[in-house]
Structures are given as structure tokens and as C-alpha cells.
Short mmCIF file of C-alpha atoms in Angstrom, two decimals:
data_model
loop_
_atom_site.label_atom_id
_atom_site.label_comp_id
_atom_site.label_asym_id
_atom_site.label_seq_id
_atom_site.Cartn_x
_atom_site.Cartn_y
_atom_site.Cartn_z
CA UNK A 1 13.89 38.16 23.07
CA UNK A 2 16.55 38.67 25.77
CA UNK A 3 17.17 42.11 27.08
CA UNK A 4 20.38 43.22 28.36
CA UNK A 5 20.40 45.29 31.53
CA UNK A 6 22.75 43.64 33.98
CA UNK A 7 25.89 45.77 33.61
CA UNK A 8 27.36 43.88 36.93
CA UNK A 9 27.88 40.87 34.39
CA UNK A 10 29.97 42.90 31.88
CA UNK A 11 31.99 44.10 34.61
CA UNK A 12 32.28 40.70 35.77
CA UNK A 13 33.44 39.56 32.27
CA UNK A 14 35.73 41.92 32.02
CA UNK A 15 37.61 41.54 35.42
CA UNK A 16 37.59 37.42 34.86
CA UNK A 17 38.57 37.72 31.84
CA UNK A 18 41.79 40.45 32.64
CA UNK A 19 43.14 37.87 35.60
CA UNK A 20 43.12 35.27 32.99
CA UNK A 21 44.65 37.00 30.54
CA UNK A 22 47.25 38.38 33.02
CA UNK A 23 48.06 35.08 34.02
CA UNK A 24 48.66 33.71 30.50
CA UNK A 25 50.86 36.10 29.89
CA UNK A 26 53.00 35.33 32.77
CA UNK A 27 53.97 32.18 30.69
CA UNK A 28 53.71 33.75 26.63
CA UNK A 29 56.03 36.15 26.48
CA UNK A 30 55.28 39.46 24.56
CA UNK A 31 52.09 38.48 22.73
CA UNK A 32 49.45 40.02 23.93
CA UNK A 33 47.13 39.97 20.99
CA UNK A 34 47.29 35.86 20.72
CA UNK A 35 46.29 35.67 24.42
CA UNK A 36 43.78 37.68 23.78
CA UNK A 37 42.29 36.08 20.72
CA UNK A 38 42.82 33.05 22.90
CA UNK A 39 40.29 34.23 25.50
CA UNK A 40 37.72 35.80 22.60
CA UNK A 41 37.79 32.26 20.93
CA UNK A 42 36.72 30.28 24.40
CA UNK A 43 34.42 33.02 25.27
CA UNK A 44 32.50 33.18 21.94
CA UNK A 45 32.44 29.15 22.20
CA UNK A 46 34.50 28.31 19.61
CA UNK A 47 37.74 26.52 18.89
CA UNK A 48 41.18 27.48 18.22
CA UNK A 49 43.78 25.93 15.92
CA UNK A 50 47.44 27.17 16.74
CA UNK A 51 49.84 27.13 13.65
CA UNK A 52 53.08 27.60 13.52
CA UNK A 53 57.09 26.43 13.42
CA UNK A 54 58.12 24.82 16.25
CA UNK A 55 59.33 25.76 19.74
CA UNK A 56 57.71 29.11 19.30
CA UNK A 57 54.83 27.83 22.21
CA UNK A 58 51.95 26.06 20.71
CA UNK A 59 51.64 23.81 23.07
CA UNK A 60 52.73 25.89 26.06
CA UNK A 61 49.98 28.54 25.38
CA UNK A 62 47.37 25.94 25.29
CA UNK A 63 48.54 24.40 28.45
CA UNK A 64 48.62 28.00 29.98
CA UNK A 65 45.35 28.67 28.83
CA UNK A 66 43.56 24.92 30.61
CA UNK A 67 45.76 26.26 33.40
CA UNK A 68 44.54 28.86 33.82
CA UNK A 69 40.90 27.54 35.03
CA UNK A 70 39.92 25.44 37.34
CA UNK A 71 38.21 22.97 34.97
CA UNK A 72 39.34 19.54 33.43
CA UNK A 73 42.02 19.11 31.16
CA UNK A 74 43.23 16.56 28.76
CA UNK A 75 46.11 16.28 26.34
CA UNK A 76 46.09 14.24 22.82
CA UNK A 77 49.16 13.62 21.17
CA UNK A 78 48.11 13.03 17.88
CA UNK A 79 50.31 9.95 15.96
CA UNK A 80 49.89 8.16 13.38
CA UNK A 81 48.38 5.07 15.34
CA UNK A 82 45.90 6.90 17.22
CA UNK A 83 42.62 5.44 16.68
CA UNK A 84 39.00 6.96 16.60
CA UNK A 85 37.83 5.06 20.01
CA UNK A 86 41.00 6.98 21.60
CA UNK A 87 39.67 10.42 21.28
CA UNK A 88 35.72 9.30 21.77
CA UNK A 89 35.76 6.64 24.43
CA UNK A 90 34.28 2.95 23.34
CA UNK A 91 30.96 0.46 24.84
CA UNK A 92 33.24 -2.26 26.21
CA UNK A 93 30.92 -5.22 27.00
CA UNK A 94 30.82 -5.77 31.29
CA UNK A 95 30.75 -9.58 31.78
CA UNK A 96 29.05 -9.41 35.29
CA UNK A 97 26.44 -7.33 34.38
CA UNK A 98 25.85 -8.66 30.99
CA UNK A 99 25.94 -5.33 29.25
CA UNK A 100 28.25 -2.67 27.63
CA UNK A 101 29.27 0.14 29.58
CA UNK A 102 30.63 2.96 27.62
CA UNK A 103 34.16 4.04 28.86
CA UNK A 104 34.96 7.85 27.94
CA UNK A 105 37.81 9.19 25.93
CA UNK A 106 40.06 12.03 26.11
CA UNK A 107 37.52 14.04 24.55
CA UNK A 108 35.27 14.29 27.31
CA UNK A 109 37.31 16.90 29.52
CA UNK A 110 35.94 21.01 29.24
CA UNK A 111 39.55 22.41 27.28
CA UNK A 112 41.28 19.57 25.30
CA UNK A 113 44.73 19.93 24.07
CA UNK A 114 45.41 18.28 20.41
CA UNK A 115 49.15 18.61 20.10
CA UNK A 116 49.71 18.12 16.57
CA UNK A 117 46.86 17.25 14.77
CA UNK A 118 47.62 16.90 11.17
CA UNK A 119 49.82 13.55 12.68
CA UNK A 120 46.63 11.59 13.06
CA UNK A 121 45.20 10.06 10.30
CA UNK A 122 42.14 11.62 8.64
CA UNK A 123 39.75 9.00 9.95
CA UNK A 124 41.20 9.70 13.43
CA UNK A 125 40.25 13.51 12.95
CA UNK A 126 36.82 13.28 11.83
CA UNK A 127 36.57 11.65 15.35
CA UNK A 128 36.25 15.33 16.27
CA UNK A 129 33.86 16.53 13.86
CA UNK A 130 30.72 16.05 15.83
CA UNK A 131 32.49 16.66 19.18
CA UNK A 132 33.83 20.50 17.73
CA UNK A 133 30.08 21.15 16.36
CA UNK A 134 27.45 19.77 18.27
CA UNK A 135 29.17 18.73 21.44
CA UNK A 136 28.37 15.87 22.11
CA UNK A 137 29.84 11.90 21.11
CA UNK A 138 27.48 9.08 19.73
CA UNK A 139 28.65 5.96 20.32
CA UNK A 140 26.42 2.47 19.10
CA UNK A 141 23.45 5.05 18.77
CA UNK A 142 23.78 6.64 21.92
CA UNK A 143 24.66 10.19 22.74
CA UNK A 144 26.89 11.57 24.93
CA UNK A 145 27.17 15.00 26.11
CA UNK A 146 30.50 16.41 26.66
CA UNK A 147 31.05 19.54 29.54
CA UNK A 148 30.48 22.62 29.54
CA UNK A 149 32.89 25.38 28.86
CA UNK A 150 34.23 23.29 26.28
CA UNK A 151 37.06 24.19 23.93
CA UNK A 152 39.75 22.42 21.63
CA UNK A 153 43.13 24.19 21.19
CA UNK A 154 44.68 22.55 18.51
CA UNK A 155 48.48 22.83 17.32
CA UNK A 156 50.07 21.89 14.23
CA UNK A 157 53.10 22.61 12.02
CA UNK A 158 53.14 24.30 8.61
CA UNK A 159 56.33 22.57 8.12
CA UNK A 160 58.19 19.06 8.60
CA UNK A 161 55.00 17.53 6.16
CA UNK A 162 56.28 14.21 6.09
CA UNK A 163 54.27 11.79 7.62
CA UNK A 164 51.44 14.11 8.11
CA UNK A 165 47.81 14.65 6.76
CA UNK A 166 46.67 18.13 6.01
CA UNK A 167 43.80 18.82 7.82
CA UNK A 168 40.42 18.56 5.69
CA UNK A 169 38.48 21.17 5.00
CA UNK A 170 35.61 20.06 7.11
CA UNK A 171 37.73 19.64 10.13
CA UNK A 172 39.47 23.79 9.40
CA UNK A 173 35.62 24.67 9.39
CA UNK A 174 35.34 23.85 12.61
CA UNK A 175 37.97 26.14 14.17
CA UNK A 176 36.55 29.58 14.98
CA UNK A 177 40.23 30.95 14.48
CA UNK A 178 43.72 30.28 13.47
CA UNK A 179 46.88 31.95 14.65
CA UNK A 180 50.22 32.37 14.60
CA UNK A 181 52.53 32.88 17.67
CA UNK A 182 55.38 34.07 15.54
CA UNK A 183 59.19 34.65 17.14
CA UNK A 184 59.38 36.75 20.02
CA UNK A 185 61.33 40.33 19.93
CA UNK A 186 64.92 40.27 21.32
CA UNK A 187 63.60 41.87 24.61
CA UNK A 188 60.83 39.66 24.99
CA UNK A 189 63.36 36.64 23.59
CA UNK A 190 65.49 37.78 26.88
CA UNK A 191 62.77 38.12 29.44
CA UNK A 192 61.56 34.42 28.44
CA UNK A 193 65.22 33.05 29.27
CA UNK A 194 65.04 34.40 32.58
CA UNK A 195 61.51 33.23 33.32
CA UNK A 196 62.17 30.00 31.65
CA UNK A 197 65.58 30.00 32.28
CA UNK A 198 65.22 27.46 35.53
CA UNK A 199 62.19 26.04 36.15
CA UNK A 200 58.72 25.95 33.88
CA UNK A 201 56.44 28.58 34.76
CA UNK A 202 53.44 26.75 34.20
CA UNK A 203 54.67 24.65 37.32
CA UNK A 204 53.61 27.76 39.48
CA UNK A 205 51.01 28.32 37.55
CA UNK A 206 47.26 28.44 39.51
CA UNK A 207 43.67 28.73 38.50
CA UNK A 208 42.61 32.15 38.54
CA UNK A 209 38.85 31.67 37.26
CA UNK A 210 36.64 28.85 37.80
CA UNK A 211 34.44 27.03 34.93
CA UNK A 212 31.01 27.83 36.25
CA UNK A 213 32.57 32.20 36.25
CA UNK A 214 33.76 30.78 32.46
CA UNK A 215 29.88 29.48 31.69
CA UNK A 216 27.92 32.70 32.82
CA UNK A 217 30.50 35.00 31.25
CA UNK A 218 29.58 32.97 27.91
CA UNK A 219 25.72 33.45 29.02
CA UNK A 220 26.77 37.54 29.14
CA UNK A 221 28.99 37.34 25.59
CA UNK A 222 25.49 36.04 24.13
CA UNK A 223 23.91 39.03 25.19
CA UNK A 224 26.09 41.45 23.30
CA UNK A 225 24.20 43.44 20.69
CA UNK A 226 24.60 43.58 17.03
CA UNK A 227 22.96 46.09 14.85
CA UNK A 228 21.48 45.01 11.71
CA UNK A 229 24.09 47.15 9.88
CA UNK A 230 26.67 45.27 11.55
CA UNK A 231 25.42 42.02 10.37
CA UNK A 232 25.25 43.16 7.15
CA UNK A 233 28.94 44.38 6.83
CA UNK A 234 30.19 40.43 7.83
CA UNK A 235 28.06 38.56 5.68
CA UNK A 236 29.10 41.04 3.05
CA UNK A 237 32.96 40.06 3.92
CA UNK A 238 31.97 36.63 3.85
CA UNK A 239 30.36 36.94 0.68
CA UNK A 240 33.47 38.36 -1.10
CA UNK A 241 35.63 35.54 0.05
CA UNK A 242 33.10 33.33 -2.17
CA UNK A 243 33.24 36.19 -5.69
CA UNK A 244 37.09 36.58 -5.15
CA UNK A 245 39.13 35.96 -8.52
CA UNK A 246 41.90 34.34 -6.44
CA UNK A 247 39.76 31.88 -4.23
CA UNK A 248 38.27 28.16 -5.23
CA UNK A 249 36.01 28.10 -2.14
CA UNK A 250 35.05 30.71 -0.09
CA UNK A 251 34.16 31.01 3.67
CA UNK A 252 31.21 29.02 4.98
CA UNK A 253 28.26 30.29 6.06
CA UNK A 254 29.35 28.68 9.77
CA UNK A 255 31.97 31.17 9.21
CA UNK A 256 29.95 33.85 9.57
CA UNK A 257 28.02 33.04 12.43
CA UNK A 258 31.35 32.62 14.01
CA UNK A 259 32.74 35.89 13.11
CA UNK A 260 29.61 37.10 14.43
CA UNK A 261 30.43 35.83 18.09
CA UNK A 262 33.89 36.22 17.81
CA UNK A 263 32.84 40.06 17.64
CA UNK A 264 30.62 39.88 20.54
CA UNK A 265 33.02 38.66 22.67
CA UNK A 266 35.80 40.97 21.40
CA UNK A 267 33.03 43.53 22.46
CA UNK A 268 32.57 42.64 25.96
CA UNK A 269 36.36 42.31 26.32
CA UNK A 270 36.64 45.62 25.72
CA UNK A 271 33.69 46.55 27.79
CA UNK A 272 31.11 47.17 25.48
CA UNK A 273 27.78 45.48 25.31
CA UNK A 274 27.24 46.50 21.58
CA UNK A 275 29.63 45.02 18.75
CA UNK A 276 31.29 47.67 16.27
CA UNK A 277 32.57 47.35 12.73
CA UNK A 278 36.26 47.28 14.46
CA UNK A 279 35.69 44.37 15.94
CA UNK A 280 34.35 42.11 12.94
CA UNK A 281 37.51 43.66 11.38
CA UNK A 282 40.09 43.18 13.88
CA UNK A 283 39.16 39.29 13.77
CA UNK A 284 38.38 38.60 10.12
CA UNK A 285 42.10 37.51 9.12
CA UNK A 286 41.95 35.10 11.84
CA UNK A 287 38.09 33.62 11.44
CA UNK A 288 38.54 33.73 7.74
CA UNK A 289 41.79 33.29 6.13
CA UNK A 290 42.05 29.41 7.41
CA UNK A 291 39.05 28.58 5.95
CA UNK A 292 39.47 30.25 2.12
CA UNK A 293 41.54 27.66 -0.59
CA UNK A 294 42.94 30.01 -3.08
CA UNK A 295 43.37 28.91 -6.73
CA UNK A 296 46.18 27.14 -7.87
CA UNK A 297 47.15 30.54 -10.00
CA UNK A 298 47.04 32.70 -6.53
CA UNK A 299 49.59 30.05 -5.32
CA UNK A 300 51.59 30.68 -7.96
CA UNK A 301 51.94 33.79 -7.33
CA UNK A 302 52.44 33.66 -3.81
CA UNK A 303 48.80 35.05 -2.80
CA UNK A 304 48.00 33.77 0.30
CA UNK A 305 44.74 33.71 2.08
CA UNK A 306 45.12 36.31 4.54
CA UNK A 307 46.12 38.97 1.77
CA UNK A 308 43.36 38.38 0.38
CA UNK A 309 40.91 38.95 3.35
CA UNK A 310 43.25 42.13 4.11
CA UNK A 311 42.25 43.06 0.39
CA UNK A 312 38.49 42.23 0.74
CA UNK A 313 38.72 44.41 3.88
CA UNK A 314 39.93 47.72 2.25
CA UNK A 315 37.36 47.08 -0.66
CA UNK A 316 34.20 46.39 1.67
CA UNK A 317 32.15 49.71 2.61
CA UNK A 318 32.49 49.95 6.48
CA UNK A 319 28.97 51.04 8.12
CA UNK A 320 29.14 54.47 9.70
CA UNK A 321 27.41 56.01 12.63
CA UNK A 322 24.83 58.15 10.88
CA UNK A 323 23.68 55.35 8.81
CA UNK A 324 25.23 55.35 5.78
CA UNK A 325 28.68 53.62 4.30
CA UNK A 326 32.61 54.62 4.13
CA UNK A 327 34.95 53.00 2.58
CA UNK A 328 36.85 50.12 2.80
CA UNK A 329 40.06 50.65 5.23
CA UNK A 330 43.42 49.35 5.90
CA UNK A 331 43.65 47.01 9.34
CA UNK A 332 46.06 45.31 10.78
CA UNK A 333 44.30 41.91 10.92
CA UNK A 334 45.21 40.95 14.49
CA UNK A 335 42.91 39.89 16.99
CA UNK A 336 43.09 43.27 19.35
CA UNK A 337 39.96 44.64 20.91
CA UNK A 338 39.08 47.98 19.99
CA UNK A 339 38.40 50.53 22.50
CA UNK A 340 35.84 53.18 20.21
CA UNK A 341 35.57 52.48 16.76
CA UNK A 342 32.72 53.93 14.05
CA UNK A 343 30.63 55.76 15.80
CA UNK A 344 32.12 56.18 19.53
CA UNK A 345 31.24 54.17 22.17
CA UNK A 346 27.45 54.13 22.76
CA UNK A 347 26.81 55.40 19.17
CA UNK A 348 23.46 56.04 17.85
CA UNK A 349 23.91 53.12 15.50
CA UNK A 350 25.60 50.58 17.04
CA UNK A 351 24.79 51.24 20.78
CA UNK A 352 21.72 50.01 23.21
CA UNK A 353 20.00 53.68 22.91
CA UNK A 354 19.05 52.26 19.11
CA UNK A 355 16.38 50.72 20.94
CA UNK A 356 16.80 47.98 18.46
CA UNK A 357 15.75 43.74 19.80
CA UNK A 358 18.63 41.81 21.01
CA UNK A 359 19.67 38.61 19.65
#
């Protein structure tokens, strides 16, 4: 049982995790709520995949992000002919000492960049499979561990398909979240051309957090309490994704152990060291939808994934503070922390006076 009691941590947390954020920012122009799920994704130790057209800055927000902290960085720009032994590292035998010595790959580095994904083959991708889940890289029997923060931000395009493979299912499972950057406004738009206008801002751009501050502020995100009641209400979410008329396969149950710490983490962002219904809400779209294949009939009619999550989310009874259930309510889906929620802050549900065991 751990007990939580060190509110320095949580303060700690929460100051980190603002200069990152503020320094992201500096470079994404006017999208606040993807840097933020950006920074609730490597805090809860999970993965992000970034989706979206081109030129909108996939690849810049990633490179922001590994930027931002002093900890190693690598880039993989997925093609066609990139083998397995690229992304893993290979044994290559030593003549002189009459052995093989194992030579790393770009996967061993704490944030890895994979620009473009869905260009590499899908033998190439399940290269990451074991790397995403249990962090480490076998190799001719022997096991590797890889560093520690350890993230993959991973871009791809929903369009120009052609010479592409769509990533498997088993490969989307291991993404904690998916987002979309989306176009700026016109004032952000104008902002950017003056920022970018002359030279790249990520050439200016300096660590502002270190990896061992990234490591303990996981160690405090792990610390976050969930009620029981809270628990409940996302494996109830996740279990509507798998009863839903217009879904062929529903969210995994890895999917809702990582909606779980994706709501812990939202929590301490916000300065909480309790999770609320609000925050398994405000992340679902993004933890779920990527994960959910809808029928071929849904397609048809233009259902997509996150509606249907947004749909599951109004029908869903929400806990409430005293104990009992309301219903189901409209959300905006986007990764933003909330500051109260059911219950106020410190609530006799959700809150540490419960008195209930930690996880």
C-alpha cells in the first residue's frame, strides 16, 4: 500500500510540468489542449500517436516536446525499406574477441520520434510492439532494457494512402492517445508567421526540465488516488465501446488501465492528488476512439469512432459526490484538465478524507 502525504511533490509536478508546457507552446501555436495531452500522455507513461494532414506540426510538436528535456532523443523516418534491426539494434559478431556484441538501435533513446509510421512496413512496426509495452528489446534471447522516461510520439497521415500500411490494431493498442493538431485560427495562423517567419524556434529552444525531475514526477502521478466509484465509471465506458451497435471491436482492456493513468496524471496537472469523473471524461475521445473499429454499416453512414465515444459518454451514469449516479453528460472530448468537477475539489467521494487505500 503506498500512502500519499508529500504535497511538496505535487507542487513539484505541477511547476515542472507548467515550464514545460510553457515552453512547448512557444513553438505550437494556439493549442493548448494538445500540449497538454502531450505532457498527460508522457507523465502517465504512455505513448502518443499524432494524426493529422500535413504541415499542421506533427513532427514539430514532437521535436518540441524531446526538446524540451534534457534527455536523449532520436528520430525514425519511417520508409518503406526500413528494416526491423534499424529500430532495435542487431548482435554483430566482433572478430577479435570472438563474440557478438549487440549494437543498439534508434529505439534505445528516452523520447523517440517516429515520423510517419504507417510508411514502414508492418513487419518493421511490430519491431515496436515489445519496446511500446514492456520496454525493453530481445535480441538472440537476450533482453535489453531501454531508459527511463521513455516515450514514442508517433506521426502519421490520414491521407496521401498510397504506399502506406495502416497501422494494425495491435500496434494502435499500444498508443495511450491519439490526436489531432487541426489548423490554427487566423490570429494564431499570424502569430506563427512572425515566430516562424525567420528562423525555427526550436533552434532557441532549451531544456527546461531534466529526465530524472521527469522520473519522480511519474513516481508522484502513480500516487494519485482513484475511488472505487471512479474505476467503476471507466470500465463501464470501456465496456460500452465492446455492446455498441455501431462497433466490431471494442476497446481493450489495456485501454482501460490506460485511461485510468491518463486520469491520474490529468489530476496532478491540475493539482489534485485524487482523480474525478471529469478527468476520465475529458480524455476518453482521445484514449478510446483510436482503438474502436466501427462496422462497415457505421462507415456507411459516416459514424466515426469518436461520435460514438461522445455518445457512450452522454449515455453512461456519471458518479456523484454523495454516492449515487447522474446522468450521462455532454463533453467536449478534448484533453483539458479540469479544475473542480463532481463533487468539488477534496470531495467526500473522490478526495483523500475518504480514507479509502491508495493504489
Amino acid at each position: 500500500m503506498t500512502t500519499y502525504d508529500d504535497r511538496a511533490s505535487l507542487t513539484d509536478l505541477t511547476t515542472t510540468a507548467e515550464r514545460v508546457r510553457t515552453s512547448v507552446e512557444g513553438v505550437i501555436e494556439g493549442k493548448p489542449e494538445v500540449v497538454r495531452l502531450s505532457l498527460t500522455v508522457l507523465l502517465a507513461e504512455g505513448h502518443l500517436l499524432i494524426e493529422d494532414v500535413p504541415g499542421v506540426g506533427k513532427t514539430m510538436l514532437a521535436k518540441a516536446l524531446a526538446r524540451s528535456i534534457d534527455c536523449s532523443v532520436r528520430r525514425i523516418q519511417f520508409t518503406p525499406d526500413l528494416l526491423p534491426s534499424d529500430i532495435t539494434g542487431v548482435s554483430i559478431f566482433d572478430q577479435q574477441r570472438r563474440d557478438f556484441e549487440f549494437k543498439p538501435g534508434a529505439i534505445f533513446a528516452q523520447i523517440v520520434i517516429g515520423d510517419e509510421i504507417n510508411r514502414a512496413s508492418p513487419k518493421t512496426q511490430s519491431a515496436l510492439l515489445e519496446s511500446m509495452e514492456e520496454r525493453q528489446v530481445t535480441i538472440d534471447g537476450q533482453s535489453y532494457e531501454l531508459p527511463s522516461p521513455f516515450m514514442v510520439v508517433a506521426t502519421q497521415n490520414p491521407v496521401e494512402m498510397e504506399g502506406t500500411y495502416p497501422l494494425p490494431e495491435a500496434q494502435r493498442d499500444r498508443f495511450m492517445a491519439r490526436v489531432s493538431i487541426g489548423y490554427p485560427s487566423a490570429e494564431a495562423e499570424l502569430q506563427m508567421l512572425d515566430v516562424h517567419g525567420g528562423v525555427s524556434p526550436l533552434d532557441d529552444l532549451q531544456p527546461v526540465a531534466h529526465a530524472h525531475d521527469i522520473v519522480k514526477l511519474i513516481d508522484a502521478v502513480r500516487t494519485v488516488h482513484v475511488a472505487d466509484s471512479v474505476r467503476r465509471y471507466a470500465v463501464d465506458l470501456v465496456g460500452a465501446t465492446r455492446n455498441h451497435a455501431d462497433i466490431r471491436l471494442g476497446a481493450s482492456p489495456r485501454a482501460t488501465l490506460h485511461l485510468l493513468r491518463a486520469a491520474k496524471a490529468a489530476a496532478a496537472l491540475s493539482g489534485r492528488d485524487y482523480a474525478l469523473p471529469d478527468d476520465v471524461q475529458a480524455l476518453a475521445v482521445a484514449v478510446l476512439a483510436h482503438r474502436l473499429l466501427p462496422t462497415a454499416q457505421a462507415q456507411l453512414n459516416r459514424r466515426t469512432a469518436e461520435q460514438v465515444v461522445l455518445e457512450i459518454l452522454q449515455r453512461t451514469p456519471v458518479p456523484t459526490g454523495d454516492g449515487g449516479h447522474s446522468q450521462g453528460r455532454q463533453v467536449a472530448g478534448m484533453p483539458g484538465g479540469p479544475g473542480g468537477g463532481v463533487g468539488g475539489p477534496g470531495g467526500p467521494l473522490y478526495g483523500r478524507q475518504a480514507g479509502v487505500r491508495r493504489l
